[in-house]
PDB file of C-alpha atoms in Angstrom:
ATOM      1  CA  MET S   1    -112.008  15.677 216.422  1.00  0.00           C
ATOM      2  CA  ALA S   2    -115.152  16.251 214.370  1.00  0.00           C
ATOM      3  CA  LEU S   3    -115.462  19.782 215.731  1.00  0.00           C
ATOM      4  CA  LEU S   4    -111.850  20.538 214.834  1.00  0.00           C
ATOM      5  CA  ALA S   5    -112.365  19.220 211.309  1.00  0.00           C
ATOM      6  CA  ALA S   6    -115.504  21.304 210.849  1.00  0.00           C
ATOM      7  CA  SER S   7    -113.923  24.512 212.162  1.00  0.00           C
ATOM      8  CA  PRO S   8    -112.930  27.081 209.506  1.00  0.00           C
ATOM      9  CA  ALA S   9    -109.284  27.404 208.502  1.00  0.00           C
ATOM     10  CA  ILE S  10    -107.199  30.154 210.025  1.00  0.00           C
ATOM     11  CA  ILE S  11    -106.982  33.152 207.715  1.00  0.00           C
ATOM     12  CA  ARG S  12    -103.437  34.383 207.175  1.00  0.00           C
ATOM     13  CA  PRO S  13    -103.121  38.039 206.153  1.00  0.00           C
ATOM     14  CA  ARG S  14     -99.948  37.442 204.130  1.00  0.00           C
ATOM     15  CA  ALA S  15    -101.579  34.730 202.041  1.00  0.00           C
ATOM     16  CA  VAL S  16    -104.593  36.936 201.362  1.00  0.00           C
ATOM     17  CA  LEU S  17    -102.331  39.836 200.404  1.00  0.00           C
ATOM     18  CA  ARG S  18    -100.330  37.658 198.014  1.00  0.00           C
ATOM     19  CA  ARG S  19    -103.485  36.461 196.322  1.00  0.00           C
ATOM     20  CA  ALA S  20    -104.910  39.972 196.069  1.00  0.00           C
ATOM     21  CA  LEU S  21    -101.792  41.558 194.621  1.00  0.00           C
ATOM     22  CA  PRO S  22    -101.092  40.764 190.964  1.00  0.00           C
ATOM     23  CA  ARG S  23     -98.054  38.774 190.033  1.00  0.00           C
ATOM     24  CA  VAL S  24     -94.914  40.531 188.885  1.00  0.00           C
ATOM     25  CA  PRO S  25     -95.442  41.305 185.191  1.00  0.00           C
ATOM     26  CA  SER S  26     -92.990  40.094 182.615  1.00  0.00           C
ATOM     27  CA  ALA S  27     -90.939  42.341 180.364  1.00  0.00           C
ATOM     28  CA  SER S  28     -93.241  41.566 177.473  1.00  0.00           C
ATOM     29  CA  GLN S  29     -96.311  42.606 179.475  1.00  0.00           C
ATOM     30  CA  VAL S  30     -94.663  45.850 180.580  1.00  0.00           C
ATOM     31  CA  GLY S  31     -93.610  46.579 177.012  1.00  0.00           C
ATOM     32  CA  PHE S  32     -97.046  46.035 175.526  1.00  0.00           C
ATOM     33  CA  SER S  33     -98.652  48.132 178.272  1.00  0.00           C
ATOM     34  CA  THR S  34     -96.210  50.954 177.574  1.00  0.00           C
ATOM     35  CA  ALA S  35     -96.911  50.798 173.841  1.00  0.00           C
ATOM     36  CA  ALA S  36    -100.656  50.899 174.553  1.00  0.00           C
ATOM     37  CA  ILE S  37    -100.263  53.983 176.760  1.00  0.00           C
ATOM     38  CA  LEU S  38     -98.269  55.717 174.047  1.00  0.00           C
ATOM     39  CA  GLY S  39    -100.778  54.876 171.318  1.00  0.00           C
ATOM     40  CA  VAL S  40    -103.860  55.901 173.298  1.00  0.00           C
ATOM     41  CA  GLY S  41    -102.268  59.132 174.534  1.00  0.00           C
ATOM     42  CA  LEU S  42    -101.143  60.176 171.066  1.00  0.00           C
ATOM     43  CA  LEU S  43    -104.563  59.499 169.576  1.00  0.00           C
ATOM     44  CA  LEU S  44    -106.268  61.496 172.314  1.00  0.00           C
ATOM     45  CA  SER S  45    -103.890  64.401 171.803  1.00  0.00           C
ATOM     46  CA  ILE S  46    -104.359  64.298 168.017  1.00  0.00           C
ATOM     47  CA  VAL S  47    -108.142  64.322 168.312  1.00  0.00           C
ATOM     48  CA  THR S  48    -108.228  67.261 170.747  1.00  0.00           C
ATOM     49  CA  THR S  49    -105.457  69.429 169.291  1.00  0.00           C
ATOM     50  CA  PRO S  50    -106.438  72.971 168.226  1.00  0.00           C
ATOM     51  CA  ASP S  51    -104.093  72.797 165.215  1.00  0.00           C
ATOM     52  CA  PRO S  52    -105.381  70.340 162.578  1.00  0.00           C
ATOM     53  CA  LEU S  53    -102.244  70.894 160.460  1.00  0.00           C
ATOM     54  CA  TRP S  54     -99.791  69.771 163.146  1.00  0.00           C
ATOM     55  CA  TRP S  55     -98.731  66.785 161.018  1.00  0.00           C
ATOM     56  CA  GLN S  56     -97.052  69.114 158.526  1.00  0.00           C
ATOM     57  CA  LEU S  57     -94.353  69.812 161.131  1.00  0.00           C
ATOM     58  CA  HIS S  58     -93.686  67.122 163.753  1.00  0.00           C
ATOM     59  CA  PHE S  59     -95.270  65.280 166.677  1.00  0.00           C
ATOM     60  CA  SER S  60     -93.712  67.690 169.155  1.00  0.00           C
ATOM     61  CA  ARG S  61     -96.117  70.296 167.823  1.00  0.00           C
ATOM     62  CA  LEU S  62     -98.866  68.550 169.790  1.00  0.00           C
ATOM     63  CA  GLY S  63     -97.176  69.415 173.092  1.00  0.00           C
ATOM     64  CA  THR S  64     -96.726  73.109 172.431  1.00  0.00           C
ATOM     65  CA  PHE S  65    -100.289  74.151 173.238  1.00  0.00           C
ATOM     66  CA  ALA S  66    -101.335  75.264 176.712  1.00  0.00           C
ATOM     67  CA  ALA S  67    -104.496  73.234 176.356  1.00  0.00           C
ATOM     68  CA  PHE S  68    -105.792  69.757 177.064  1.00  0.00           C
ATOM     69  CA  SER S  69    -104.099  68.215 174.010  1.00  0.00           C
ATOM     70  CA  GLY S  70    -100.699  69.656 174.942  1.00  0.00           C
ATOM     71  CA  HIS S  71    -100.897  68.389 178.518  1.00  0.00           C
ATOM     72  CA  VAL S  72    -102.025  64.964 177.332  1.00  0.00           C
ATOM     73  CA  PHE S  73     -99.143  64.709 174.876  1.00  0.00           C
ATOM     74  CA  ASN S  74     -96.456  65.690 177.372  1.00  0.00           C
ATOM     75  CA  ALA S  75     -97.919  63.442 180.083  1.00  0.00           C
ATOM     76  CA  THR S  76     -98.079  60.561 177.619  1.00  0.00           C
ATOM     77  CA  ILE S  77     -94.411  60.934 176.697  1.00  0.00           C
ATOM     78  CA  ILE S  78     -93.407  61.058 180.365  1.00  0.00           C
ATOM     79  CA  ALA S  79     -95.522  57.996 181.211  1.00  0.00           C
ATOM     80  CA  THR S  80     -94.034  56.173 178.231  1.00  0.00           C
ATOM     81  CA  SER S  81     -90.516  56.967 179.401  1.00  0.00           C
ATOM     82  CA  VAL S  82     -91.328  55.583 182.856  1.00  0.00           C
ATOM     83  CA  GLY S  83     -92.703  52.446 181.218  1.00  0.00           C
ATOM     84  CA  VAL S  84     -89.526  52.050 179.169  1.00  0.00           C
ATOM     85  CA  VAL S  85     -87.381  52.273 182.317  1.00  0.00           C
ATOM     86  CA  LEU S  86     -89.541  49.629 184.037  1.00  0.00           C
ATOM     87  CA  PHE S  87     -89.268  47.576 180.872  1.00  0.00           C
ATOM     88  CA  ALA S  88     -85.475  47.792 181.149  1.00  0.00           C
ATOM     89  CA  LEU S  89     -85.585  46.565 184.756  1.00  0.00           C
ATOM     90  CA  ARG S  90     -87.691  43.573 183.772  1.00  0.00           C
ATOM     91  CA  LEU S  91     -85.342  42.880 180.876  1.00  0.00           C
ATOM     92  CA  ASN S  92     -82.413  42.814 183.278  1.00  0.00           C
ATOM     93  CA  ARG S  93     -84.120  40.319 185.565  1.00  0.00           C
ATOM     94  CA  GLU S  94     -85.088  37.972 182.749  1.00  0.00           C
ATOM     95  CA  MET S  95     -81.777  38.235 180.925  1.00  0.00           C
ATOM     96  CA  VAL S  96     -79.831  37.443 184.107  1.00  0.00           C
ATOM     97  CA  GLN S  97     -81.748  34.169 184.375  1.00  0.00           C
ATOM     98  CA  HIS S  98     -80.621  33.116 180.885  1.00  0.00           C
ATOM     99  CA  SER S  99     -77.172  34.730 180.664  1.00  0.00           C
ATOM    100  CA  GLY S 100     -74.359  32.263 180.171  1.00  0.00           C
ATOM    101  CA  THR S 101     -76.679  29.613 178.744  1.00  0.00           C
ATOM    102  CA  ALA S 102     -77.157  28.401 175.196  1.00  0.00           C
ATOM    103  CA  VAL S 103     -79.909  30.966 174.546  1.00  0.00           C
ATOM    104  CA  LEU S 104     -77.774  33.941 175.697  1.00  0.00           C
ATOM    105  CA  THR S 105     -74.075  33.149 175.731  1.00  0.00           C
ATOM    106  CA  ASN S 106     -72.827  36.679 176.461  1.00  0.00           C
ATOM    107  CA  ARG S 107     -73.062  37.325 180.208  1.00  0.00           C
ATOM    108  CA  ARG S 108     -72.496  41.074 179.813  1.00  0.00           C
ATOM    109  CA  ALA S 109     -75.616  41.405 177.685  1.00  0.00           C
ATOM    110  CA  ALA S 110     -77.794  41.212 180.812  1.00  0.00           C
ATOM    111  CA  THR S 111     -76.202  44.493 181.940  1.00  0.00           C
ATOM    112  CA  ILE S 112     -75.421  46.365 178.718  1.00  0.00           C
ATOM    113  CA  VAL S 113     -78.764  46.015 176.937  1.00  0.00           C
ATOM    114  CA  PRO S 114     -81.014  47.003 179.902  1.00  0.00           C
ATOM    115  CA  ILE S 115     -78.811  50.041 180.625  1.00  0.00           C
ATOM    116  CA  LEU S 116     -79.126  51.225 177.029  1.00  0.00           C
ATOM    117  CA  VAL S 117     -82.894  50.683 177.121  1.00  0.00           C
ATOM    118  CA  ALA S 118     -83.137  52.655 180.374  1.00  0.00           C
ATOM    119  CA  LEU S 119     -81.105  55.486 178.832  1.00  0.00           C
ATOM    120  CA  LEU S 120     -83.510  55.440 175.909  1.00  0.00           C
ATOM    121  CA  GLY S 121     -86.390  55.989 178.321  1.00  0.00           C
ATOM    122  CA  ILE S 122     -84.571  58.746 180.201  1.00  0.00           C
ATOM    123  CA  ASN S 123     -83.823  60.621 176.982  1.00  0.00           C
ATOM    124  CA  LEU S 124     -87.432  60.187 175.914  1.00  0.00           C
ATOM    125  CA  SER S 125     -88.612  61.808 179.151  1.00  0.00           C
ATOM    126  CA  LEU S 126     -86.786  65.013 178.184  1.00  0.00           C
ATOM    127  CA  VAL S 127     -89.174  65.327 175.239  1.00  0.00           C
ATOM    128  CA  GLY S 128     -92.121  65.451 177.636  1.00  0.00           C
ATOM    129  CA  PHE S 129     -90.554  67.558 180.381  1.00  0.00           C
ATOM    130  CA  PHE S 130     -89.204  70.157 177.969  1.00  0.00           C
ATOM    131  CA  PRO S 131     -91.602  70.939 175.096  1.00  0.00           C
ATOM    132  CA  VAL S 132     -90.070  72.221 171.899  1.00  0.00           C
ATOM    133  CA  ASN S 133     -91.392  75.753 172.465  1.00  0.00           C
ATOM    134  CA  ALA S 134     -90.007  75.823 176.030  1.00  0.00           C
ATOM    135  CA  ASN S 135     -86.464  74.523 175.492  1.00  0.00           C
ATOM    136  CA  GLU S 136     -85.758  73.397 171.967  1.00  0.00           C
ATOM    137  CA  PHE S 137     -82.142  72.384 172.632  1.00  0.00           C
ATOM    138  CA  VAL S 138     -82.925  69.945 175.457  1.00  0.00           C
ATOM    139  CA  HIS S 139     -86.005  68.721 173.602  1.00  0.00           C
ATOM    140  CA  ASP S 140     -84.011  67.870 170.495  1.00  0.00           C
ATOM    141  CA  ARG S 141     -81.174  66.300 172.520  1.00  0.00           C
ATOM    142  CA  GLY S 142     -83.715  64.053 174.212  1.00  0.00           C
ATOM    143  CA  SER S 143     -85.267  62.742 171.001  1.00  0.00           C
ATOM    144  CA  THR S 144     -81.876  62.357 169.312  1.00  0.00           C
ATOM    145  CA  GLY S 145     -80.421  60.595 172.353  1.00  0.00           C
ATOM    146  CA  ALA S 146     -83.280  58.095 172.427  1.00  0.00           C
ATOM    147  CA  VAL S 147     -82.696  57.188 168.790  1.00  0.00           C
ATOM    148  CA  PHE S 148     -78.933  57.016 169.350  1.00  0.00           C
ATOM    149  CA  CYS S 149     -79.341  54.561 172.257  1.00  0.00           C
ATOM    150  CA  PHE S 150     -81.406  52.268 170.091  1.00  0.00           C
ATOM    151  CA  VAL S 151     -78.886  52.466 167.245  1.00  0.00           C
ATOM    152  CA  VAL S 152     -76.175  51.331 169.684  1.00  0.00           C
ATOM    153  CA  ILE S 153     -78.363  48.419 170.824  1.00  0.00           C
ATOM    154  CA  LEU S 154     -79.036  47.432 167.242  1.00  0.00           C
ATOM    155  CA  SER S 155     -75.438  47.722 166.056  1.00  0.00           C
ATOM    156  CA  THR S 156     -74.067  45.636 168.957  1.00  0.00           C
ATOM    157  CA  SER S 157     -76.823  43.019 168.931  1.00  0.00           C
ATOM    158  CA  ARG S 158     -74.673  40.646 166.893  1.00  0.00           C
ATOM    159  CA  TRP S 159     -72.312  40.245 169.864  1.00  0.00           C
ATOM    160  CA  THR S 160     -74.476  41.049 172.875  1.00  0.00           C
ATOM    161  CA  LEU S 161     -77.409  38.873 171.829  1.00  0.00           C
ATOM    162  CA  ARG S 162     -75.349  35.918 170.642  1.00  0.00           C
ATOM    163  CA  GLY S 163     -77.158  32.632 171.138  1.00  0.00           C
ATOM    164  CA  MET S 164     -80.664  34.076 170.914  1.00  0.00           C
ATOM    165  CA  HIS S 165     -83.206  32.808 168.429  1.00  0.00           C
ATOM    166  CA  ARG S 166     -82.404  33.646 164.828  1.00  0.00           C
ATOM    167  CA  VAL S 167     -85.618  35.663 164.562  1.00  0.00           C
ATOM    168  CA  MET S 168     -83.782  38.468 166.369  1.00  0.00           C
ATOM    169  CA  SER S 169     -80.984  38.605 163.812  1.00  0.00           C
ATOM    170  CA  ARG S 170     -83.565  38.781 161.041  1.00  0.00           C
ATOM    171  CA  ALA S 171     -85.484  41.517 162.865  1.00  0.00           C
ATOM    172  CA  SER S 172     -82.286  43.494 163.435  1.00  0.00           C
ATOM    173  CA  ARG S 173     -81.464  43.417 159.740  1.00  0.00           C
ATOM    174  CA  LEU S 174     -84.994  44.443 158.793  1.00  0.00           C
ATOM    175  CA  VAL S 175     -85.038  47.329 161.266  1.00  0.00           C
ATOM    176  CA  ALA S 176     -81.614  48.510 160.106  1.00  0.00           C
ATOM    177  CA  LEU S 177     -82.790  48.498 156.507  1.00  0.00           C
ATOM    178  CA  GLY S 178     -85.975  50.294 157.563  1.00  0.00           C
ATOM    179  CA  LEU S 179     -84.036  53.034 159.332  1.00  0.00           C
ATOM    180  CA  VAL S 180     -81.780  53.565 156.330  1.00  0.00           C
ATOM    181  CA  ALA S 181     -84.729  53.507 153.940  1.00  0.00           C
ATOM    182  CA  THR S 182     -86.503  56.112 156.097  1.00  0.00           C
ATOM    183  CA  THR S 183     -83.543  58.414 156.661  1.00  0.00           C
ATOM    184  CA  ALA S 184     -82.729  58.786 152.966  1.00  0.00           C
ATOM    185  CA  PRO S 185     -86.186  60.117 151.939  1.00  0.00           C
ATOM    186  CA  TYR S 186     -86.241  62.405 154.983  1.00  0.00           C
ATOM    187  CA  ILE S 187     -82.898  63.953 154.073  1.00  0.00           C
ATOM    188  CA  GLY S 188     -84.027  64.250 150.466  1.00  0.00           C
ATOM    189  CA  GLY S 189     -87.164  66.103 151.526  1.00  0.00           C
ATOM    190  CA  PHE S 190     -89.640  63.473 150.340  1.00  0.00           C
ATOM    191  CA  ILE S 191     -91.168  62.970 153.809  1.00  0.00           C
ATOM    192  CA  ASN S 192     -91.508  65.429 156.679  1.00  0.00           C
ATOM    193  CA  LEU S 193     -90.316  65.076 160.259  1.00  0.00           C
ATOM    194  CA  ALA S 194     -93.675  63.808 161.531  1.00  0.00           C
ATOM    195  CA  ALA S 195     -93.625  60.824 159.157  1.00  0.00           C
ATOM    196  CA  PHE S 196     -89.968  60.182 159.986  1.00  0.00           C
ATOM    197  CA  GLU S 197     -90.678  60.130 163.730  1.00  0.00           C
ATOM    198  CA  LEU S 198     -93.673  57.849 163.283  1.00  0.00           C
ATOM    199  CA  ILE S 199     -91.741  55.254 161.261  1.00  0.00           C
ATOM    200  CA  VAL S 200     -88.595  55.336 163.405  1.00  0.00           C
ATOM    201  CA  PHE S 201     -90.309  54.992 166.786  1.00  0.00           C
ATOM    202  CA  SER S 202     -92.639  52.314 165.425  1.00  0.00           C
ATOM    203  CA  LEU S 203     -89.587  50.276 164.377  1.00  0.00           C
ATOM    204  CA  ILE S 204     -87.954  50.855 167.763  1.00  0.00           C
ATOM    205  CA  PHE S 205     -90.933  49.650 169.798  1.00  0.00           C
ATOM    206  CA  TRP S 206     -91.532  46.716 167.467  1.00  0.00           C
ATOM    207  CA  TRP S 207     -87.958  45.508 167.906  1.00  0.00           C
ATOM    208  CA  LEU S 208     -88.033  45.944 171.685  1.00  0.00           C
ATOM    209  CA  LEU S 209     -91.308  44.048 172.051  1.00  0.00           C
ATOM    210  CA  LEU S 210     -90.057  41.239 169.838  1.00  0.00           C
ATOM    211  CA  PHE S 211     -86.857  41.096 171.849  1.00  0.00           C
ATOM    212  CA  ALA S 212     -88.799  40.768 175.103  1.00  0.00           C
ATOM    213  CA  ARG S 213     -90.843  37.889 173.695  1.00  0.00           C
ATOM    214  CA  THR S 214     -87.745  36.100 172.385  1.00  0.00           C
ATOM    215  CA  ILE S 215     -85.719  36.045 175.622  1.00  0.00           C
ATOM    216  CA  GLY S 216     -85.155  32.434 176.644  1.00  0.00           C
ATOM    217  CA  ARG S 217     -86.581  31.011 173.447  1.00  0.00           C
ATOM    218  CA  PRO S 218     -84.438  28.069 172.319  1.00  0.00           C
ATOM    219  CA  ALA S 219     -83.190  27.819 168.790  1.00  0.00           C
ATOM    220  CA  ASP S 220     -85.130  25.720 166.335  1.00  0.00           C
ATOM    221  CA  ALA S 221     -83.973  22.128 166.083  1.00  0.00           C
ATOM    222  CA  PRO S 222     -82.421  21.225 162.722  1.00  0.00           C
ATOM    223  CA  PRO S 223     -84.740  19.313 160.398  1.00  0.00           C
ATOM    224  CA  PRO S 224     -84.291  15.539 160.537  1.00  0.00           C
ATOM    225  CA  LYS S 225     -82.209  14.036 157.778  1.00  0.00           C
ATOM    226  CA  PRO S 226     -84.067  11.842 155.304  1.00  0.00           C
ATOM    227  CA  PRO S 227     -83.399   8.140 155.823  1.00  0.00           C
ATOM    228  CA  THR S 228     -80.705   6.763 153.537  1.00  0.00           C
ATOM    229  CA  ARG S 229     -81.739   3.952 151.254  1.00  0.00           C
ATOM    230  CA  THR S 230     -79.606   0.872 151.678  1.00  0.00           C
ATOM    231  CA  GLY S 231     -79.748  -2.060 149.335  1.00  0.00           C
ATOM    232  CA  SER S 232     -77.714  -4.848 147.871  1.00  0.00           C
ATOM    233  CA  MET S 233     -75.181  -3.975 145.217  1.00  0.00           C
ATOM    234  CA  GLN S 234     -75.580  -7.370 143.573  1.00  0.00           C
ATOM    235  CA  ARG S 235     -77.727  -7.910 140.536  1.00  0.00           C
ATOM    236  CA  THR S 236     -79.639 -11.122 140.107  1.00  0.00           C
ATOM    237  CA  VAL S 237     -80.691 -12.582 136.783  1.00  0.00           C
ATOM    238  CA  VAL S 238     -83.787 -14.778 136.860  1.00  0.00           C
ATOM    239  CA  ILE S 239     -84.582 -16.850 133.779  1.00  0.00           C
ATOM    240  CA  SER S 240     -87.653 -18.994 133.492  1.00  0.00           C
ATOM    241  CA  PRO S 241     -87.049 -22.319 131.697  1.00  0.00           C
ATOM    242  CA  SER S 242     -89.879 -21.572 129.309  1.00  0.00           C
ATOM    243  CA  ALA S 243     -88.937 -17.935 128.764  1.00  0.00           C
ATOM    244  CA  GLY S 244     -87.090 -16.523 125.850  1.00  0.00           C
ATOM    245  CA  MET S 245     -84.684 -13.637 125.531  1.00  0.00           C
ATOM    246  CA  GLU S 246     -87.418 -11.042 125.818  1.00  0.00           C
ATOM    247  CA  HIS S 247     -88.743 -12.296 129.203  1.00  0.00           C
ATOM    248  CA  VAL S 248     -85.502 -11.929 131.145  1.00  0.00           C
ATOM    249  CA  ALA S 249     -86.030 -10.072 134.465  1.00  0.00           C
ATOM    250  CA  ILE S 250     -83.150  -8.174 135.999  1.00  0.00           C
ATOM    251  CA  ALA S 251     -83.443  -7.047 139.659  1.00  0.00           C
ATOM    252  CA  THR S 252     -82.083  -3.570 140.198  1.00  0.00           C
ATOM    253  CA  ARG S 253     -80.718  -2.043 143.364  1.00  0.00           C
ATOM    254  CA  ASP S 254     -84.172  -1.025 144.548  1.00  0.00           C
ATOM    255  CA  GLY S 255     -85.458  -4.569 144.239  1.00  0.00           C
ATOM    256  CA  MET S 256     -87.913  -3.702 141.422  1.00  0.00           C
ATOM    257  CA  PRO S 257     -87.323  -5.910 138.360  1.00  0.00           C
ATOM    258  CA  THR S 258     -87.075  -4.296 134.981  1.00  0.00           C
ATOM    259  CA  HIS S 259     -88.770  -6.556 132.446  1.00  0.00           C
ATOM    260  CA  SER S 260     -88.320  -7.057 128.753  1.00  0.00           C
ATOM    261  CA  GLY S 261     -87.910  -3.438 127.822  1.00  0.00           C
ATOM    262  CA  MET S 262     -84.227  -2.973 128.525  1.00  0.00           C
ATOM    263  CA  ARG S 263     -81.376  -4.534 126.677  1.00  0.00           C
ATOM    264  CA  ALA S 264     -78.462  -6.227 128.314  1.00  0.00           C
ATOM    265  CA  ALA S 265     -76.218  -3.341 127.275  1.00  0.00           C
ATOM    266  CA  THR S 266     -77.926  -1.040 129.817  1.00  0.00           C
ATOM    267  CA  HIS S 267     -76.707  -3.345 132.614  1.00  0.00           C
ATOM    268  CA  PRO S 268     -73.042  -3.966 131.831  1.00  0.00           C
ATOM    269  CA  ARG S 269     -72.414  -5.994 134.981  1.00  0.00           C
ATOM    270  CA  ALA S 270     -75.294  -8.322 134.259  1.00  0.00           C
ATOM    271  CA  ALA S 271     -74.662  -8.550 130.523  1.00  0.00           C
ATOM    272  CA  VAL S 272     -71.998 -11.258 130.568  1.00  0.00           C
ATOM    273  CA  PRO S 273     -73.712 -13.701 132.975  1.00  0.00           C
ATOM    274  CA  THR S 274     -77.022 -13.138 131.215  1.00  0.00           C
ATOM    275  CA  ARG S 275     -75.623 -14.085 127.842  1.00  0.00           C
ATOM    276  CA  ARG S 276     -73.869 -17.118 129.281  1.00  0.00           C
ATOM    277  CA  LEU S 277     -77.024 -18.410 130.933  1.00  0.00           C
ATOM    278  CA  ILE S 278     -79.089 -17.784 127.825  1.00  0.00           C
ATOM    279  CA  HIS S 279     -76.597 -19.505 125.536  1.00  0.00           C
ATOM    280  CA  GLY S 280     -76.300 -22.414 127.975  1.00  0.00           C
ATOM    281  CA  HIS S 281     -80.058 -22.813 128.143  1.00  0.00           C
ATOM    282  CA  ALA S 282     -80.327 -22.701 124.358  1.00  0.00           C
ATOM    283  CA  ALA S 283     -77.610 -25.339 124.052  1.00  0.00           C
ATOM    284  CA  GLN S 284     -79.418 -27.605 126.510  1.00  0.00           C
ATOM    285  CA  ARG S 285     -82.650 -27.270 124.562  1.00  0.00           C
ATOM    286  CA  SER S 286     -80.896 -28.074 121.259  1.00  0.00           C
ATOM    287  CA  ASP S 287     -79.180 -31.140 122.767  1.00  0.00           C
ATOM    288  CA  LEU S 288     -82.493 -32.359 124.184  1.00  0.00           C
ATOM    289  CA  ALA S 289     -84.216 -31.938 120.816  1.00  0.00           C
ATOM    290  CA  HIS S 290     -81.359 -33.699 119.042  1.00  0.00           C
ATOM    291  CA  HIS S 291     -81.481 -36.558 121.536  1.00  0.00           C
ATOM    292  CA  ARG S 292     -85.221 -36.963 121.088  1.00  0.00           C
ATOM    293  CA  ALA S 293     -84.798 -36.987 117.324  1.00  0.00           C
ATOM    294  CA  ARG S 294     -82.163 -39.657 117.508  1.00  0.00           C
ATOM    295  CA  GLY S 295     -84.193 -41.667 119.951  1.00  0.00           C
ATOM    296  CA  GLY S 296     -87.207 -41.573 117.603  1.00  0.00           C
ATOM    297  CA  ARG S 297     -85.153 -42.701 114.652  1.00  0.00           C
ATOM    298  CA  THR S 298     -83.680 -45.600 116.618  1.00  0.00           C
ATOM    299  CA  GLU S 299     -87.108 -46.838 117.587  1.00  0.00           C
ATOM    300  CA  VAL S 300     -88.245 -46.687 113.949  1.00  0.00           C
ATOM    301  CA  ASP S 301     -85.171 -48.590 112.775  1.00  0.00           C
ATOM    302  CA  ARG S 302     -85.765 -51.239 115.423  1.00  0.00           C
ATOM    303  CA  THR S 303     -89.343 -51.695 114.404  1.00  0.00           C
TER     304      THR S 303
END
């Protein structure tokens, strides 16, 4: 028995393989990785481009050169499109888990939204596979189709994403305003196509990443209501035998007496009993004084 206890455990290849392989990444992790690939690839292409004035035209200018910068740009766009498609697959898996629940009431959203995101990635791949100097028509259709897919996602989010956290509705309104505020200056000629592309695709990726992080997030609980103050509706008049009119204490609803600064007219319900008690007390004091006076005179007459 001791030898069996001291013997090493049997190594199972499947268990070792499961530990060695990384876990399945979430949609948020895939999205952030894709955004990082896009950012690093664009920066590398910008730094190595032979045309320092590319920004006066558009980002697609970076992929027109038969040099290192052009290959990096096109490869980056293709890798980004693949990442967006994988992102859509992860979105589908996570949205299916929450569809039909309180955080995602629309069951069709788990199918519609990932399909539109995947189409966005497929259209984006056309930008990398067909540079603008090779096939301008397909290149432009790819970039326009990617933006169109996102506009459809954004415009239908009110129905497809019903039940999700309210941060998504706020983000959708902000992105919609941002797109409108960017399109108007571009049409007016105040900004060029490069600036327009930078702002639009930044808004698109920001919304998608926020959406991935919000899936399954429950709505905020309503703030607790303040406790209601309950008290007696009766008013009590307390009169000390040795107190005068100015020392009358009237207990209010909150239980805090209001002393000699308020007249009886400010408390109409307590005015009548207060006056009666005061007049009765004054009458008792006058009768007692009169009785003492009479008693004193009687004793003097007797003496």
